[in-house]
Short mmCIF file of C-alpha atoms in Angstrom, two decimals:
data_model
loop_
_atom_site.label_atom_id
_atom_site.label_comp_id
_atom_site.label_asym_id
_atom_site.label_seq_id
_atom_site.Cartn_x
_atom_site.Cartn_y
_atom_site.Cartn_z
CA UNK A 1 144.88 -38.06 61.58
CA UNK A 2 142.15 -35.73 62.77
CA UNK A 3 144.02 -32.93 60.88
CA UNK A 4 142.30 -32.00 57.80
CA UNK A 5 145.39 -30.54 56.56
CA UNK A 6 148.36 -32.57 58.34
CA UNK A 7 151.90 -31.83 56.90
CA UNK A 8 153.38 -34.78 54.82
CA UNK A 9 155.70 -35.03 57.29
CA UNK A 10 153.27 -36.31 59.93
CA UNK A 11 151.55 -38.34 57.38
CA UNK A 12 154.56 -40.04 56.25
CA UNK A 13 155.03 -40.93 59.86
CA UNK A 14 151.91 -41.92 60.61
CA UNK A 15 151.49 -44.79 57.66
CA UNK A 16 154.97 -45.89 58.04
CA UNK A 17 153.61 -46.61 61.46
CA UNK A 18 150.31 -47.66 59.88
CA UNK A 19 151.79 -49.89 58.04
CA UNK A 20 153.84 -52.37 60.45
CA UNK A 21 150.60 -51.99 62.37
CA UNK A 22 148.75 -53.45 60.01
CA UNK A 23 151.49 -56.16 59.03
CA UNK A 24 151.59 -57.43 62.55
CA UNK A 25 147.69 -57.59 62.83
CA UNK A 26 147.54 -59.05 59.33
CA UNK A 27 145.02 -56.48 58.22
CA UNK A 28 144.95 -57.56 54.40
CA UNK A 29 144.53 -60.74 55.08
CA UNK A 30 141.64 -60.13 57.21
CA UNK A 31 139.69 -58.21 53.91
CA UNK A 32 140.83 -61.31 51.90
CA UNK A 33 139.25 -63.76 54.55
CA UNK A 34 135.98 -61.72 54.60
CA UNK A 35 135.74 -61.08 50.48
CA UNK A 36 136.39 -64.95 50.28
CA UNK A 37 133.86 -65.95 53.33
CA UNK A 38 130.81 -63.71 51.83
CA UNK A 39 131.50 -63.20 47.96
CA UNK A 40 130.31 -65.63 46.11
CA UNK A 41 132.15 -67.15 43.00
CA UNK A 42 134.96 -64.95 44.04
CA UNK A 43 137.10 -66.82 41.55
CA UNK A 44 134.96 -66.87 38.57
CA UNK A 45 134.50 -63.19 37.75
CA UNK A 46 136.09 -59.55 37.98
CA UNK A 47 135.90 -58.03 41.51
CA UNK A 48 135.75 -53.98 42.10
CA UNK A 49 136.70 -52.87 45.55
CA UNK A 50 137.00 -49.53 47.26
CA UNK A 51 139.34 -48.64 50.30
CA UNK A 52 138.08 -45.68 52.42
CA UNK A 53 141.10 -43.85 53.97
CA UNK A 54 143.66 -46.15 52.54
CA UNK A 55 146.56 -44.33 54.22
CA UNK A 56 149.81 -45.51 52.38
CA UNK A 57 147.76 -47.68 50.71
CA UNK A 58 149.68 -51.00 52.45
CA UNK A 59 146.63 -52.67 52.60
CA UNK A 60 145.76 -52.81 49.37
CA UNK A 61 148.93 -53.56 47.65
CA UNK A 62 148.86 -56.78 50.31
CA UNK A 63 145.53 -57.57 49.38
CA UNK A 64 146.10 -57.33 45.89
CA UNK A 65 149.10 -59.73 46.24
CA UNK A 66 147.05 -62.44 48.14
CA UNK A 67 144.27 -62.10 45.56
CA UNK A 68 146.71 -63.03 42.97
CA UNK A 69 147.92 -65.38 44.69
CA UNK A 70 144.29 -66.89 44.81
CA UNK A 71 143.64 -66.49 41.11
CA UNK A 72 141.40 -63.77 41.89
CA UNK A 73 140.81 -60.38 39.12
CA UNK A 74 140.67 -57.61 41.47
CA UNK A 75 140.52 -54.05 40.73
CA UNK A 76 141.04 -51.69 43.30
CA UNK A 77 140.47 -48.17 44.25
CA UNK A 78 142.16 -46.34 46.90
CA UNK A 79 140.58 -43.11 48.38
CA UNK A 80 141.17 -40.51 50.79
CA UNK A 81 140.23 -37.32 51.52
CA UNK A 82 143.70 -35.41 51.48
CA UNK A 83 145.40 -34.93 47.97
CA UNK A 84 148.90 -35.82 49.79
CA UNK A 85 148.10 -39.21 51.42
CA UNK A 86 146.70 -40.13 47.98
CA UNK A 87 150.38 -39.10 46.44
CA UNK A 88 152.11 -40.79 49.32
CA UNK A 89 150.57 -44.23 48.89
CA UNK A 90 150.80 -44.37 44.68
CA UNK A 91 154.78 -43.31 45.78
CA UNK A 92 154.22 -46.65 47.82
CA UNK A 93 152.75 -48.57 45.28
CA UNK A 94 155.49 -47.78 42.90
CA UNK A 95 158.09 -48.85 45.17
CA UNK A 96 155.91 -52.15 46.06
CA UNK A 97 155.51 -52.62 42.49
CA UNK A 98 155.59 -56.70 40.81
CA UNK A 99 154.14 -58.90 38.55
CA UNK A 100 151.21 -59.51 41.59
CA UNK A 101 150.09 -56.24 41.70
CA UNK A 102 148.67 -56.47 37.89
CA UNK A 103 147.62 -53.01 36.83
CA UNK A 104 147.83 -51.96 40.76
CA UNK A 105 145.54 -49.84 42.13
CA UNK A 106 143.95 -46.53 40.88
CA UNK A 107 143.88 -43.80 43.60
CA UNK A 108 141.18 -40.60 43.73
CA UNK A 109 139.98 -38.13 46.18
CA UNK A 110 137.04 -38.82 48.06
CA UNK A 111 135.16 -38.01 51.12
CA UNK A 112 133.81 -40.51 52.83
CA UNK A 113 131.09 -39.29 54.17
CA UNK A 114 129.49 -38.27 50.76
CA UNK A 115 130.86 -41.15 48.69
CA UNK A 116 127.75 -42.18 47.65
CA UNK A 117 127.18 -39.36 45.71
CA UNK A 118 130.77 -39.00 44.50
CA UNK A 119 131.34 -42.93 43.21
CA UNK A 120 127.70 -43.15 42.61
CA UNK A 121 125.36 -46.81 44.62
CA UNK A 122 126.55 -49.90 43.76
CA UNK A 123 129.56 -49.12 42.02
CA UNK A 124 131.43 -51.63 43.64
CA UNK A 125 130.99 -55.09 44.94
CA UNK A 126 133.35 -54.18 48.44
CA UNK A 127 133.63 -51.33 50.28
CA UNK A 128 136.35 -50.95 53.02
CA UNK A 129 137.57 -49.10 55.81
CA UNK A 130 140.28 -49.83 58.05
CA UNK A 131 140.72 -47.31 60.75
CA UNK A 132 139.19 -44.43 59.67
CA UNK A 133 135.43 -44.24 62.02
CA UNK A 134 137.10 -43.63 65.28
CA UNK A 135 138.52 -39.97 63.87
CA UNK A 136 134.62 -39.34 63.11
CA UNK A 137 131.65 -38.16 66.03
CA UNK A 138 129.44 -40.78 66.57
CA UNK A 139 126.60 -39.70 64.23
CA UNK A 140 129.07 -39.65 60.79
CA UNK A 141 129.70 -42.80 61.86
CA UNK A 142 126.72 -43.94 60.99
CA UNK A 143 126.73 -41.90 57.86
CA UNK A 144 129.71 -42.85 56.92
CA UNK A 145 128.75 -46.56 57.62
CA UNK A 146 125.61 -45.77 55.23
CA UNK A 147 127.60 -44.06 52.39
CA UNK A 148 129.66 -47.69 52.19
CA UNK A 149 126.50 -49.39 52.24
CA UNK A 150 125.18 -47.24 49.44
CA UNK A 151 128.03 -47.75 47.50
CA UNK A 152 128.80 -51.35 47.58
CA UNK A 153 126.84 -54.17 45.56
CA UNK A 154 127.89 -57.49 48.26
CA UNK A 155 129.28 -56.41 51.12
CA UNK A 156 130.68 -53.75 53.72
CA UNK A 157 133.90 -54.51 55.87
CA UNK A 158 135.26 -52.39 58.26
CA UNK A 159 137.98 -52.86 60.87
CA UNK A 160 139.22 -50.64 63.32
CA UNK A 161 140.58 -50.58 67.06
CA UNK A 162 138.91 -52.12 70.30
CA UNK A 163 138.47 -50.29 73.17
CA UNK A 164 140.04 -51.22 76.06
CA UNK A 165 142.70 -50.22 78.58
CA UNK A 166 145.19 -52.39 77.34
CA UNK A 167 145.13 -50.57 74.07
CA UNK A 168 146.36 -46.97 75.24
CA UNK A 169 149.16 -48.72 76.99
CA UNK A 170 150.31 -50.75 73.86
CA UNK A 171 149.57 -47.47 71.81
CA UNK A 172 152.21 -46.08 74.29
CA UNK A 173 154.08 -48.46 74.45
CA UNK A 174 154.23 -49.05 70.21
CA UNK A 175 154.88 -45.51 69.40
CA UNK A 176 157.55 -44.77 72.05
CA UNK A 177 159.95 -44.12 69.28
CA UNK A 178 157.84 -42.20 67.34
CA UNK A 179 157.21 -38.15 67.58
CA UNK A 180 155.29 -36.53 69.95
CA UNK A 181 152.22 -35.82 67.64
CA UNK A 182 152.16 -39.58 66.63
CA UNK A 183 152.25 -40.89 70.41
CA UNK A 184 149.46 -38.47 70.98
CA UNK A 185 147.25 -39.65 68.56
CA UNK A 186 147.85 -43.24 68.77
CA UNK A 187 146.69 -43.20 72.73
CA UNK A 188 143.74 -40.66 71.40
CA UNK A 189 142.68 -43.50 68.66
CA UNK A 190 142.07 -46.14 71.28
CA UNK A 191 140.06 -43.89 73.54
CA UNK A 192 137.81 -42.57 70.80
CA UNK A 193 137.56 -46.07 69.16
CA UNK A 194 134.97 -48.69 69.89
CA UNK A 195 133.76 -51.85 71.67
CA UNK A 196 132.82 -55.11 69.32
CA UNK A 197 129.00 -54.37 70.48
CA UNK A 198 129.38 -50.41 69.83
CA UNK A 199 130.64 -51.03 66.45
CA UNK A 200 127.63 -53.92 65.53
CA UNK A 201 125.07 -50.97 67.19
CA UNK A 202 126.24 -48.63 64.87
CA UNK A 203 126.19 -50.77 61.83
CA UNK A 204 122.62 -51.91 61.83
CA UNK A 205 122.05 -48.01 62.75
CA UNK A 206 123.38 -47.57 58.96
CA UNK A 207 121.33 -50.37 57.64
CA UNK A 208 123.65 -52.81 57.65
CA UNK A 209 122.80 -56.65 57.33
CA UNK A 210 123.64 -60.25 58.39
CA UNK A 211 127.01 -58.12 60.49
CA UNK A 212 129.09 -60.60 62.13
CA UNK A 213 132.18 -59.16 64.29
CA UNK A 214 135.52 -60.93 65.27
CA UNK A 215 138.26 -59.92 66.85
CA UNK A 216 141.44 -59.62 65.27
CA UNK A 217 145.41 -59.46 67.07
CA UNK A 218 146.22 -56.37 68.41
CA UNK A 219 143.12 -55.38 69.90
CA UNK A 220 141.50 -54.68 66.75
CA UNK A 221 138.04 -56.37 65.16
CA UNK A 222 136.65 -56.50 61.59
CA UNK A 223 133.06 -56.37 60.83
CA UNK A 224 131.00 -57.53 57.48
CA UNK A 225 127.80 -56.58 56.58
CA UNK A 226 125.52 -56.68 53.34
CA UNK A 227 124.51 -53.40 52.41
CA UNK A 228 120.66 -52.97 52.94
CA UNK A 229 118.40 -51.28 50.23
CA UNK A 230 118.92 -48.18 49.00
CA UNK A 231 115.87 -46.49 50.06
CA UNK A 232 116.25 -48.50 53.11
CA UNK A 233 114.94 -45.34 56.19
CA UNK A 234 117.51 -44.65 58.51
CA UNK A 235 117.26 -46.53 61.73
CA UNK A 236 117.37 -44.97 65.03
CA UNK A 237 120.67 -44.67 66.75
CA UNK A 238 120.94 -47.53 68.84
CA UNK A 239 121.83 -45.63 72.23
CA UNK A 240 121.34 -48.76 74.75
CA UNK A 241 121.37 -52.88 74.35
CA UNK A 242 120.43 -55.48 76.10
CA UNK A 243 122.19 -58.77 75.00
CA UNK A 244 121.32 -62.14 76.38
CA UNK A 245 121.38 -60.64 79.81
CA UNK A 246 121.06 -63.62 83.06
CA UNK A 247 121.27 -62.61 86.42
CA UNK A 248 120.73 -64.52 89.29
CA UNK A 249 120.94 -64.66 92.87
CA UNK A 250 122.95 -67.39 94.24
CA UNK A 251 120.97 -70.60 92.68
CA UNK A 252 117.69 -68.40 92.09
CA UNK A 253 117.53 -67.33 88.19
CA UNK A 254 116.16 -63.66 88.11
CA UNK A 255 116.59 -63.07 84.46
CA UNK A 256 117.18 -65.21 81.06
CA UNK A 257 118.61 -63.92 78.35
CA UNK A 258 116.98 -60.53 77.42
CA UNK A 259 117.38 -58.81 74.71
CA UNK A 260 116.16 -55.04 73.53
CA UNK A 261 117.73 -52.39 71.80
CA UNK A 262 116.56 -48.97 72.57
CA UNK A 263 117.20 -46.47 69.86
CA UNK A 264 116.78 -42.51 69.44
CA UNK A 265 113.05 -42.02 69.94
CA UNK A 266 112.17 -45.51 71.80
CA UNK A 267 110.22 -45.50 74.60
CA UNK A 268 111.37 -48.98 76.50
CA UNK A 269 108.31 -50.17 78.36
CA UNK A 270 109.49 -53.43 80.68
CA UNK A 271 106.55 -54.98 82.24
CA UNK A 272 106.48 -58.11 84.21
CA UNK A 273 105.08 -59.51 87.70
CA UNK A 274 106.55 -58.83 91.01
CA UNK A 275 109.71 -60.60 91.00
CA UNK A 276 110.18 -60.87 87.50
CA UNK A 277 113.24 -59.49 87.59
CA UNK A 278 112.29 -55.59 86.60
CA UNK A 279 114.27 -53.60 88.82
CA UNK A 280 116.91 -55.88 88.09
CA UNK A 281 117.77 -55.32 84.38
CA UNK A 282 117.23 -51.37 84.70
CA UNK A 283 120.01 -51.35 87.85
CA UNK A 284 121.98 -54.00 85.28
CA UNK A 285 121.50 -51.30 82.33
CA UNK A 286 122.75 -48.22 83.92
CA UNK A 287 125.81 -50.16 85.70
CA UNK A 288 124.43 -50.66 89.02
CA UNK A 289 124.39 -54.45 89.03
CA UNK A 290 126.65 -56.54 86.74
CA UNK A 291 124.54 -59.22 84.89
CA UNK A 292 125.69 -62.89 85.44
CA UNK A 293 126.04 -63.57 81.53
CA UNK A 294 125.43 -61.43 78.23
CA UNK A 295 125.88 -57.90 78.18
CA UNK A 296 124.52 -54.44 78.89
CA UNK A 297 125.73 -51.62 76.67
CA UNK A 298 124.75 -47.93 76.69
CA UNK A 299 126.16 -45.57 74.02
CA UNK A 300 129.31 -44.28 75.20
CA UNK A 301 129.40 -41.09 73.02
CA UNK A 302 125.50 -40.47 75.10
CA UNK A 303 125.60 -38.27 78.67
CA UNK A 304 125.65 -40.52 81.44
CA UNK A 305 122.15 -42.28 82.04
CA UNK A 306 119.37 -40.41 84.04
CA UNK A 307 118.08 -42.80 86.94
CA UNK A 308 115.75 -42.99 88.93
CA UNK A 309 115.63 -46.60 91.04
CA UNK A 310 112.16 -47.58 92.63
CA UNK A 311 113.17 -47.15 96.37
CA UNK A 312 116.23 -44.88 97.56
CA UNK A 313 118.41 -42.46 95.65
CA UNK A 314 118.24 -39.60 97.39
CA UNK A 315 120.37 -38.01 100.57
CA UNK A 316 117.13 -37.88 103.26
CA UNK A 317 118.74 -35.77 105.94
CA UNK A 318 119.70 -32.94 102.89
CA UNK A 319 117.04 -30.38 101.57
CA UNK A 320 116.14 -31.05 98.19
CA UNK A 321 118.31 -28.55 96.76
CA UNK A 322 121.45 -30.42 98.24
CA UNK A 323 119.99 -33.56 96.66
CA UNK A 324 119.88 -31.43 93.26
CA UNK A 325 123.10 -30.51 93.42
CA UNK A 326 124.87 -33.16 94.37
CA UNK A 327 122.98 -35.60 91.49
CA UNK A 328 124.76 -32.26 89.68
CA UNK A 329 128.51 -32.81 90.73
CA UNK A 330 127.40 -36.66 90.05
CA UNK A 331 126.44 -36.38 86.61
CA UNK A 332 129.19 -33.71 85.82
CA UNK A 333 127.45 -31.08 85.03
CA UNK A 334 129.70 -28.12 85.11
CA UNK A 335 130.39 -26.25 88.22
CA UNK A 336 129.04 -23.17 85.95
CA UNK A 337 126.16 -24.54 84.84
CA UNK A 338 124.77 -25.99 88.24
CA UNK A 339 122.81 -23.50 89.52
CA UNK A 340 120.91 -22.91 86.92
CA UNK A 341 120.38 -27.02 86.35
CA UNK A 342 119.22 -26.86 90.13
CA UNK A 343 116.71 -24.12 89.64
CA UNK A 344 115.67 -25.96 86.05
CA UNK A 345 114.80 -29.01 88.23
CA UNK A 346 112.79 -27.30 90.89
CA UNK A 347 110.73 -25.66 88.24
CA UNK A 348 109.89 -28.36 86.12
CA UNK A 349 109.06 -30.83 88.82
CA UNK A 350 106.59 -28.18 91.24
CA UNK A 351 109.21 -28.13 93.56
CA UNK A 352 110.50 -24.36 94.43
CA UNK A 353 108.33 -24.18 98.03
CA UNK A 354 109.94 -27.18 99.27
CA UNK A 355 113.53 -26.23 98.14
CA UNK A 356 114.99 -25.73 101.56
CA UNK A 357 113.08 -28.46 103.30
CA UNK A 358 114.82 -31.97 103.97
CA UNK A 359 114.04 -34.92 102.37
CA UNK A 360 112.67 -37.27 104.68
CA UNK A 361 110.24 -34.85 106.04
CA UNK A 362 108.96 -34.40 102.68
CA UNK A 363 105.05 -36.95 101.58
CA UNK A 364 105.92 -39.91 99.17
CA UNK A 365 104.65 -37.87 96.36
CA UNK A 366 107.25 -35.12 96.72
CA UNK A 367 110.03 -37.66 97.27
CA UNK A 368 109.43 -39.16 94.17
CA UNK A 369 109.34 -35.82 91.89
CA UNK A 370 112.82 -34.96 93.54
CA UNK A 371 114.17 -38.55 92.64
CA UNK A 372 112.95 -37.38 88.95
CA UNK A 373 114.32 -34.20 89.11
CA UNK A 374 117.74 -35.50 90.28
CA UNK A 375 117.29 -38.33 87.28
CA UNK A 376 116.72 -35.30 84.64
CA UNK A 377 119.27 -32.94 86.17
CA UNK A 378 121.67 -32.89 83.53
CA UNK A 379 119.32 -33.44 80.70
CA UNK A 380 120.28 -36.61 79.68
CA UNK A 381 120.14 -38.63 75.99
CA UNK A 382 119.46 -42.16 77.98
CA UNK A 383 116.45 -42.12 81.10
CA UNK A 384 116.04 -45.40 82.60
CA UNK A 385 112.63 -45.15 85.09
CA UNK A 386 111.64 -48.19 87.43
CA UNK A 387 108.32 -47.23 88.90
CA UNK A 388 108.49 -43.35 88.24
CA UNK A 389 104.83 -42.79 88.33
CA UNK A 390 104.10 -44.64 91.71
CA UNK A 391 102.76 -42.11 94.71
CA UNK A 392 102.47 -39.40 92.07
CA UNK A 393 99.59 -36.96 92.12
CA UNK A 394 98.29 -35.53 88.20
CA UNK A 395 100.31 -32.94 88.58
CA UNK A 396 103.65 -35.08 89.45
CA UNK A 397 102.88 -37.47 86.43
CA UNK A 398 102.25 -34.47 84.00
CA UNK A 399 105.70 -33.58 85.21
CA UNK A 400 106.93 -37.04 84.54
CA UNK A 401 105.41 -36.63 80.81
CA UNK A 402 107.37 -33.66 79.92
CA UNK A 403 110.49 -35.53 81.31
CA UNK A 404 109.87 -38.27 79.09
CA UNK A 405 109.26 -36.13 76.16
CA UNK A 406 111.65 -33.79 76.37
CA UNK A 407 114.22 -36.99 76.23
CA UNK A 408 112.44 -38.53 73.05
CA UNK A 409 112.72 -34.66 71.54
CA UNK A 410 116.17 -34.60 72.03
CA UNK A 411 116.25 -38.10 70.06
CA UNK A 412 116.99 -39.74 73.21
CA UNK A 413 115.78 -42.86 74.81
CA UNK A 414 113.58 -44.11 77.62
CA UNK A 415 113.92 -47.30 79.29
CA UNK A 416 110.57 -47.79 81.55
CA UNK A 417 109.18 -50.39 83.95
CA UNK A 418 105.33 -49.72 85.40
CA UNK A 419 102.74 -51.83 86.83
CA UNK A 420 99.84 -49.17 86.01
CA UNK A 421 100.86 -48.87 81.94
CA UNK A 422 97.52 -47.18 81.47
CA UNK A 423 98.96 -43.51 81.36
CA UNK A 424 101.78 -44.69 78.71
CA UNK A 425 99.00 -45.68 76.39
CA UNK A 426 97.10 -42.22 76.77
CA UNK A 427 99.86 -39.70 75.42
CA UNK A 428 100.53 -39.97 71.39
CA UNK A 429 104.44 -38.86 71.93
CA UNK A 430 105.02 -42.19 73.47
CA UNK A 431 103.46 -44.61 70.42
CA UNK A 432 107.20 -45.52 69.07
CA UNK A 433 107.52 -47.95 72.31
CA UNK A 434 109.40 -51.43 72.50
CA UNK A 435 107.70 -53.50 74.85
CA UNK A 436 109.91 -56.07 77.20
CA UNK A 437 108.01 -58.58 78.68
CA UNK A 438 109.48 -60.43 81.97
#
C-alpha cells in the first residue's frame, strides 16, 4: 500500500490477497531457486536472509519450509515499515506454525530505504524484496536497490510486477471480489511497476552486479544481483538504452546490434559515415522507427524525449509561434504553462523578431533554431539531436550549448549525432560523453 498509515483492515485484505498471489506465481520458490543458483555451499553452512516489505510474511514461512525441506539452516528476518503489518504476519506465522519452520522467523521495523544504516552492511548473506519498488518514485528505487546492496554479503533478489497491458486487466479482473481500495491499487501497481529492461537499468544504477532477469507466471520477473562494493560511487541513472538494436531496410542491414546506455549527465555523441545508419537509431530511440531486433528503452518515469530530426519537424506554412505551441500541446505541457514555454523558447533561441513570420519563408539557419526550440519546449530530462548544429551561425550554436547544458544540469541526458564534432570537444560541460561509433 502507498498508505503510510493504512488501517489493518485494508492490510489484512491486501496480504490475504498477497498471499494467493504469490502462491499462484510461486514466489518462494522463486527466492529458493535464486539462493540455490548463486549461493554457494548453500547446504554446508548457516544462511541469514532479510525480506524487505514482507507483507503477511507468506513468503517467508514458504521459503523457510522449502529450505527445510532442502536441508538448508536458514534464519530469517522479516521487515516492514508499519508496526501492524509486522503484527499481522507473526499472527500468520503462528497460525502456519510446524516442525519446518524451526525457530521461524524474527520480525522488526525497518525502512527500507535507510536499512543500511538500521541492520548495519553485510549483515546478511540475502536481501529480498518482493513487490515493494513499484510503491517508490523512481530515484528511491535506486536507493532502495543500494540500501539491499549495502546490506547483503552474496546477493540481492528482487521481484516485482511487469508492465504491460495485460496486467491491469488481470489486476481487474483478480481483485473483482475484493473492495474498492484493493481493486484500485492492484490496477495502480501494474501501471507504476516496471519493464524487465527498466528494472535491470535501475539495478546497475544501484551498483548492482552480474543481474540476470527472468520472467516469472503472472506477469511478474525476479532479478539477482551481487551487491557491488561498499564505497562503490553511485552510477548515473540510466535514463535511455540501446540493446542489440538491428534495423534494416528490406535485405539492406542499416544497423547491428548497438548498444549504449545514456545516464544522468551523459552526453551521447553517435558518429559514423553517411549511411551508417545515424539518423536511424536516434528516430529508433525516441519511438519514431521500430528497430528490427533488440530493444530501445527510454526511462519511463523521464518527460517525453526532446527531438529534433535532421530534415523536417516543423509545420512550414505556420509562424514559428504556432510551431512552438503546437510542439507544446505535443509534449503536454500544460495549457497554463504554454505561453510562457512559447515565449521561453523564442528567447533562448534569438527568435522574438521572427515570431509571427512563417516557417518556410524563414533562412536554413532560423529553421533550424526553431526545430531546437520546439525540441527544448518542455524542458525535457532526455534530448536526442541528429545534426543540430548544421546551417547554424555562432550565435545559433551558442544557443544550442545552453540547450545541451541546461539538460546535463538538470541531470538529464543527451543523445547526439554530428559530422563536425569539433565544437563538442571545445566546451568542458560536455567531457562526461559516451561515444557510439557506426
Amino acid at each position: 500500500m502507498d498508505d503510510a498509515a493504512p488501517s489493518r483492515a485494508v492490510l489484512r485484505s491486501e496480504y490475504r490477497f498477497l498471499s494467493h498471489l504469490n502462491r499462484a506465481t510461486s514466489a518462494a520458490k522463486a527466492l529458493v531457486d535464486a539462493v540455490a543458483d548463486n549461493v554457494p555451499n548453500i547446504s554446508g553452512r548457516p544462511i541469514s536472509l532479510v525480506d524487505f516489505g514482507c507483507g503477511g510474511a507468506d513468503i517467508p514461512v514458504r521459503f523457510l519450509k522449502q529450505a527445510a525441506e532442502r536441508g538448508w539452516q536458514c534464519s530469517f528476518l522479516c521487515t516492514d515499515r508499519n508496526e501492524d503489518a509486522l503484527e499481522i504476519g507473526q499472527a500468520y506465522v503462528l497460525s502456519s506454525g510446524d516442525g519446518k519452520l524451526g525457530s521461524g522467523p524474527s520480525f522488526q521495523v525497518v525502512d527500507l530505504l535507510v536499512a543500511d544504516k538500521t541492520l548495519g552492511a553485510r549483515s546478511f548473506d540475502v536481501a529480498h524484496a518482493s513487490l515493494v519498488m513499484h510503491h517508490l518514485d523512481d530515484e528511491s528505487v535506486v536507493v532502495g536497490l543500494r540500501a539491499m546492496a549495502s546490506v547483503a554479503r552474496e546477493l540481492v533478489v528482487w521481484n516485482d510486477l511487469i508492465r504491460e497491458p495485460i496486467g491491469v486487466w488481470v489486476a481487474q479482473l483478480c481483485t473483482i471480489t475484493a473492495g474498492r481500495e484493493l481493486r484500485h491499487d492492484a490496477a495502480a501497481s501494474v501501471r507504476r511497476s516496471f519493464t524487465m529492461a527498466e528494472a535491470r537499468a535501475v539495478a546497475e544504477a544501484a551498483g548492482l552486479l552480474n543481474i540476470h532477469v527472468r520472467r516469472m507466471r503472472g506477469a511478474r520477473f525476479v532479478l539477482t544481483g551481487v551487491p557491488g562494493p561498499l564505497q562503490m560511487p553511485l552510477g548515473g541513472r540510466p535514463l535511455a538504452r540501446a540493446q542489440d538494436i538491428c534495423f534494416s531496410y528490406g535485405a539492406r542491414k542499416i544497423l547491428s546490434k548497438v548498444n549504449f546506455v545514456a545516464r544522468s549527465n551523459d552526453l551521447v555523441h553517435v558518429t559514423g559515415a553517411n549511411g551508417s545508419g545515424k539518423s536511424t537509431l536516434l528516430a529508433c530511440m525516441v519511438g519514431a522507427l521500430k528497430p528490427s531486433a533488440g530493444q530501445a528503452w527510454i526511462d519511463r518515469t523521464a518527460l517525453l524525449p526532446g527531438f529534433h530530426p535532421q530534415e523536417g519537424g516543423l509545420f512550414s506554412v505556420l509562424s514559428v509561434t504556432a510551431n512552438l505551441e503546437s510542439a507544446a500541446r505535443l509534449a503536454k505541457v500544460p495549457s497554463a504553462q504554454r505561453p510562457s514555454a512559447v515565449m521561453r523558447g523564442l528567447s533562448d533561441f534569438g527568435l522574438q523578431l521572427h515570431a509571427s513570420q512563417r516557417v518556410d519563408r524563414l533562412s536554413g539557419g532560423l529553421r533550424r533554431r526553431v526545430a531546437l526550440a520546439c525540441a527544448m519546449i518542455h524542458s525535457p530530462s532526455i534530448l536526442v539531436l541528429d545534426e543540430p548544429d548544421a546551417g547554424l551561425d555562432s550565435g545559433g550554436r551558442e544557443a544550442l550549448v545552453r540547450a545541451i547544458e541546461a539538460v546535463l544540469v538538470r541531470r538529464g541526458a543527451v543523445i547526439l549525432a554530428s559530422h563536425a564534432p569539433s565544437w563538442l570537444h571545445d566546451q568542458p560541460s560536455f567531457a562526461k560523453r559516451v561515444e557510439v561509433c557506426l
